[in-house]
PDB file of C-alpha atoms in Angstrom:
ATOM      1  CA  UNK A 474      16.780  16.661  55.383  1.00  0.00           C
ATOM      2  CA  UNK A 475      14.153  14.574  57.899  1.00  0.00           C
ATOM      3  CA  UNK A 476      13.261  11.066  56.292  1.00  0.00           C
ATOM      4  CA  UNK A 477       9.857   9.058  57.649  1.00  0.00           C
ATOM      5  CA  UNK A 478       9.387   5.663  57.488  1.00  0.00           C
ATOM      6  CA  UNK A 479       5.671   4.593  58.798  1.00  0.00           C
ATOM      7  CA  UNK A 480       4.774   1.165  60.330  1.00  0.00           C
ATOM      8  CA  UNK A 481       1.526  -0.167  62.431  1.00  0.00           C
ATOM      9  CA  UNK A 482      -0.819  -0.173  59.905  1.00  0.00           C
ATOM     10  CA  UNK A 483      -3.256  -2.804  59.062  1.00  0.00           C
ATOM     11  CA  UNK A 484      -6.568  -4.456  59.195  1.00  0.00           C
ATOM     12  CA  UNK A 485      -8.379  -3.933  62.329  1.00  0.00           C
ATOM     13  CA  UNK A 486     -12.316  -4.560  63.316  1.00  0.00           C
ATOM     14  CA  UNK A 487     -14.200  -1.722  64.535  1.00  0.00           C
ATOM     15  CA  UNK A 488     -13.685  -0.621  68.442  1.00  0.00           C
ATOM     16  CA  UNK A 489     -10.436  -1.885  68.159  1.00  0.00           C
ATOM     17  CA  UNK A 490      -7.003  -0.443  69.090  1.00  0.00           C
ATOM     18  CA  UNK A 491      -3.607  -0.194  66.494  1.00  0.00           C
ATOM     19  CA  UNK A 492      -0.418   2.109  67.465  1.00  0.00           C
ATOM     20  CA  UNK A 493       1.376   3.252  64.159  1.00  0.00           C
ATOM     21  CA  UNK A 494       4.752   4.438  64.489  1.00  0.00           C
ATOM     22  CA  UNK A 495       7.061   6.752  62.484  1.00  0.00           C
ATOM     23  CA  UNK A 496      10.634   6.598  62.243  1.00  0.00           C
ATOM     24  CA  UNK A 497      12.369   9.992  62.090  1.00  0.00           C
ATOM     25  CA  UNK A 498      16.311  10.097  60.437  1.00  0.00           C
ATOM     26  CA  UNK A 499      18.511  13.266  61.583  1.00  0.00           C
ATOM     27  CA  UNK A 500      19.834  15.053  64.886  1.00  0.00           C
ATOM     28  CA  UNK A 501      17.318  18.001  64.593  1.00  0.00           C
ATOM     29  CA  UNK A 502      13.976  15.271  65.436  1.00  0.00           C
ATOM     30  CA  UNK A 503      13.660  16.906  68.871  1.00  0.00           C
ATOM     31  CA  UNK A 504      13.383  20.522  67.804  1.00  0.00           C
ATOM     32  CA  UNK A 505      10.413  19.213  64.837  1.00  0.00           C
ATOM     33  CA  UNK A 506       6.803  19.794  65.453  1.00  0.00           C
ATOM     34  CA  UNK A 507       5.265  16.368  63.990  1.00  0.00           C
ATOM     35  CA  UNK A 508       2.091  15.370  62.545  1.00  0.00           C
ATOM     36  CA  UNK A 509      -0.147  12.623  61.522  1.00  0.00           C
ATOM     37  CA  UNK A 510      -2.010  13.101  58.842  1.00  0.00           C
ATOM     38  CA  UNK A 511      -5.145  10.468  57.139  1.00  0.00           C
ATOM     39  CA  UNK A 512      -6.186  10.386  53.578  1.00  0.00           C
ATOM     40  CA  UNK A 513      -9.350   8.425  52.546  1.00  0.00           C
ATOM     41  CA  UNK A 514     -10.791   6.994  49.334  1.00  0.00           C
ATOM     42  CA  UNK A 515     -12.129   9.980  47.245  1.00  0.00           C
ATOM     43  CA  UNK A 516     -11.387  12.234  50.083  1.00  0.00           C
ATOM     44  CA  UNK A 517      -8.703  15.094  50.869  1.00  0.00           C
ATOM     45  CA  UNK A 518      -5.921  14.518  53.264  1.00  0.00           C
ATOM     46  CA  UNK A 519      -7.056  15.730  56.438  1.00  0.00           C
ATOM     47  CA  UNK A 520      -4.987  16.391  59.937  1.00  0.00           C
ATOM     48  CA  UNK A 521      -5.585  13.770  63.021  1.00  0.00           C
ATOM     49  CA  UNK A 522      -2.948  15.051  65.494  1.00  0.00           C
ATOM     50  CA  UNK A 523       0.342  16.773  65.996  1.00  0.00           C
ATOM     51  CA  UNK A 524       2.940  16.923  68.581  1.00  0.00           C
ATOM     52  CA  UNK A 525       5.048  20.032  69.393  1.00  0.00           C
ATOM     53  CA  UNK A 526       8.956  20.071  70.087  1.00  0.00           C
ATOM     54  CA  UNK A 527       7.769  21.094  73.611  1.00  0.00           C
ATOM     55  CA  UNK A 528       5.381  18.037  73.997  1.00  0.00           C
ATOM     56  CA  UNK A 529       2.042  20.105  73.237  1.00  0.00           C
ATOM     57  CA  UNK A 530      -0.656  17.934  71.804  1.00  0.00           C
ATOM     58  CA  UNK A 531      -3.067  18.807  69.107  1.00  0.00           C
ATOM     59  CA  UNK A 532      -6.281  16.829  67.552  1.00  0.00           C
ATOM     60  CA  UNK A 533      -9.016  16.512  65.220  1.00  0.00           C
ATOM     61  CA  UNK A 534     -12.207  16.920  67.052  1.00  0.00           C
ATOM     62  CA  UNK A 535     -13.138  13.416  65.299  1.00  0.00           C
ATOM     63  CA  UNK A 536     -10.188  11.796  67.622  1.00  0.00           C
ATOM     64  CA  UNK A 537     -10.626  13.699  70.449  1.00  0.00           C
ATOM     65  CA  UNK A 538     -10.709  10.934  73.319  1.00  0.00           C
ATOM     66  CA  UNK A 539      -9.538   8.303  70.936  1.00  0.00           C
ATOM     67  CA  UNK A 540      -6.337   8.778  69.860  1.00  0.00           C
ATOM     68  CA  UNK A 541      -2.757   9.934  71.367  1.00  0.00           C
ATOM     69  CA  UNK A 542       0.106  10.930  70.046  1.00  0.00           C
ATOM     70  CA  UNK A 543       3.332  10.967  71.485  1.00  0.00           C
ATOM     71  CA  UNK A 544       7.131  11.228  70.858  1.00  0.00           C
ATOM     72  CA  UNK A 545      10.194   9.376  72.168  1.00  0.00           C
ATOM     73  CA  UNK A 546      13.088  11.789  71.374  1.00  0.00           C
ATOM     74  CA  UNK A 547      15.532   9.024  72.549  1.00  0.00           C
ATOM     75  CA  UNK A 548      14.391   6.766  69.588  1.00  0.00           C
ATOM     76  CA  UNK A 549      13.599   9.540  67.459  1.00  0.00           C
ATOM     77  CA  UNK A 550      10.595   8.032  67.262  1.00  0.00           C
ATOM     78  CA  UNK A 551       6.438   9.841  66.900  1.00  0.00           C
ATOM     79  CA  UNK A 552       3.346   7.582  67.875  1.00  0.00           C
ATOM     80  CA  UNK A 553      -0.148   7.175  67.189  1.00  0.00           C
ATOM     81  CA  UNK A 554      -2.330   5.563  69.362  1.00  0.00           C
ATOM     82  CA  UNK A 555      -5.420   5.144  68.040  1.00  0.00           C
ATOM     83  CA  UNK A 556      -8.136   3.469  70.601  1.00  0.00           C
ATOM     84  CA  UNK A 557     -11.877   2.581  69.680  1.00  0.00           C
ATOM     85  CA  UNK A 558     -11.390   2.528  65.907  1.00  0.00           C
ATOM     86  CA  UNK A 559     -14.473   3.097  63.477  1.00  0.00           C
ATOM     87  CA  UNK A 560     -15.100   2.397  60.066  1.00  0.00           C
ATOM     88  CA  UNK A 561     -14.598   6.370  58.923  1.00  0.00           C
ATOM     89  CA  UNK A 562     -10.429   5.976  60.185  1.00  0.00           C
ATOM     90  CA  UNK A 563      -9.624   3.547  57.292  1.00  0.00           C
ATOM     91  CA  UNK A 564      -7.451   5.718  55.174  1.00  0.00           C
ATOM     92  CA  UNK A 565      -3.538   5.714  54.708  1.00  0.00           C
ATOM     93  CA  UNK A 566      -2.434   7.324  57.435  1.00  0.00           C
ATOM     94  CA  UNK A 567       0.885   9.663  56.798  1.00  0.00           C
ATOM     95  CA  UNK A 568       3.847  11.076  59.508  1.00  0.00           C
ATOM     96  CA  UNK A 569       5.043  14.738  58.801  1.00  0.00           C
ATOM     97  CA  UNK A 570       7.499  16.631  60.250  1.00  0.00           C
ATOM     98  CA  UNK A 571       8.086  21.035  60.696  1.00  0.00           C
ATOM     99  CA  UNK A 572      10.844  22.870  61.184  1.00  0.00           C
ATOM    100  CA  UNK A 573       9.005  25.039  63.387  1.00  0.00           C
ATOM    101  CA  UNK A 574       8.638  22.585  65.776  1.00  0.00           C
ATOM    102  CA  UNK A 575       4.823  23.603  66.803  1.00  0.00           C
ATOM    103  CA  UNK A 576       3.062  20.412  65.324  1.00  0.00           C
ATOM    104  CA  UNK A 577      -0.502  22.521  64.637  1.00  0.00           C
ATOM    105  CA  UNK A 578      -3.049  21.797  62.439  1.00  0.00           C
ATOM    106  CA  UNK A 579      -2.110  24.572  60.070  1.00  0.00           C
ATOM    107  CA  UNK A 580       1.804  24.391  60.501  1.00  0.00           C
ATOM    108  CA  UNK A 581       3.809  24.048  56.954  1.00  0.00           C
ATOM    109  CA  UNK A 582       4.826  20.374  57.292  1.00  0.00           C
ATOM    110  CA  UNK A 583       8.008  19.965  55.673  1.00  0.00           C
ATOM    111  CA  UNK A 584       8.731  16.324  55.140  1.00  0.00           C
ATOM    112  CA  UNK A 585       6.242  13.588  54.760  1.00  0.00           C
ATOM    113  CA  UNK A 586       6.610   9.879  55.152  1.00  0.00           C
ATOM    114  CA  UNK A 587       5.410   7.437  52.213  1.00  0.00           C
ATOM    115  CA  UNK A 588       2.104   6.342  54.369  1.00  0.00           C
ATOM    116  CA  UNK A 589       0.350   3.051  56.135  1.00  0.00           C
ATOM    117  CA  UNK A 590      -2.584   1.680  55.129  1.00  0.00           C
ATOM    118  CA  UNK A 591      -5.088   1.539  58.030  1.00  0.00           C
ATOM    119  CA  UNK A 592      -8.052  -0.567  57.589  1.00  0.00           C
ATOM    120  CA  UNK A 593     -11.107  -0.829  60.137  1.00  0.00           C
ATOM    121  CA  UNK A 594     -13.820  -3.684  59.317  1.00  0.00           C
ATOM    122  CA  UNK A 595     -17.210  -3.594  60.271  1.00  0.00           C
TER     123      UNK A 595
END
């Protein structure tokens, strides 16, 4: 069993910069493939990035250039960077983890976290 517990979230202004982080619980968090998911108003949940156990990186053409993500295995810890924010990335923003460890858009993500609220003002 992987909990996630979300932080970084809040109100930003558009072109600016936030790093959300996601807590992981259990010794298996290195062998995971993680992901970081967004869900706006009216909208279906859609995939931003993922990271693989072996450090590969994946992303959302709409992030491309944007955003990183990242892991600190040490801390058991996944990050989002998210750099030049517009108004289309305010959504809740969710962690998810896969025992498969790949981290890909279409991986079955096994455990998700409860979500932060990310906010980007015009």
């Amino acid at each position: 069993q992987v909990q996630l517990v979300e932080s970084g979230g809040g109100l930003v202004q558009t072109g600016g910069s936030l790093r959300l982080s996601c807590a992981a619980s259990g010794r298996t968090f290195t062998t995971y493939g993680m992901g970081w998911f967004r869900q706006a108003p009216g909208k279906e949940r859609e995939f931003v990035a993922g990271i693989s156990w072996s450090r590969s990186t994946y992303y959302a053409d709409s992030v491309k250039g944007r955003f990183t993500i990242s892991r600190d295995n040490a801390k058991n810890t996944v990050y989002l960077q998210m750099n030049t924010l517009k108004s289309e990335g305010t959504a809740v923003y969710y962690c998810a983890a896969e025992a498969g460890g790949w981290g890909q858009p279409d991986s079955p993500y096994d455990y998700w976290g409860q979500g932060t609220q990310v906010t980007v003002s015009s």
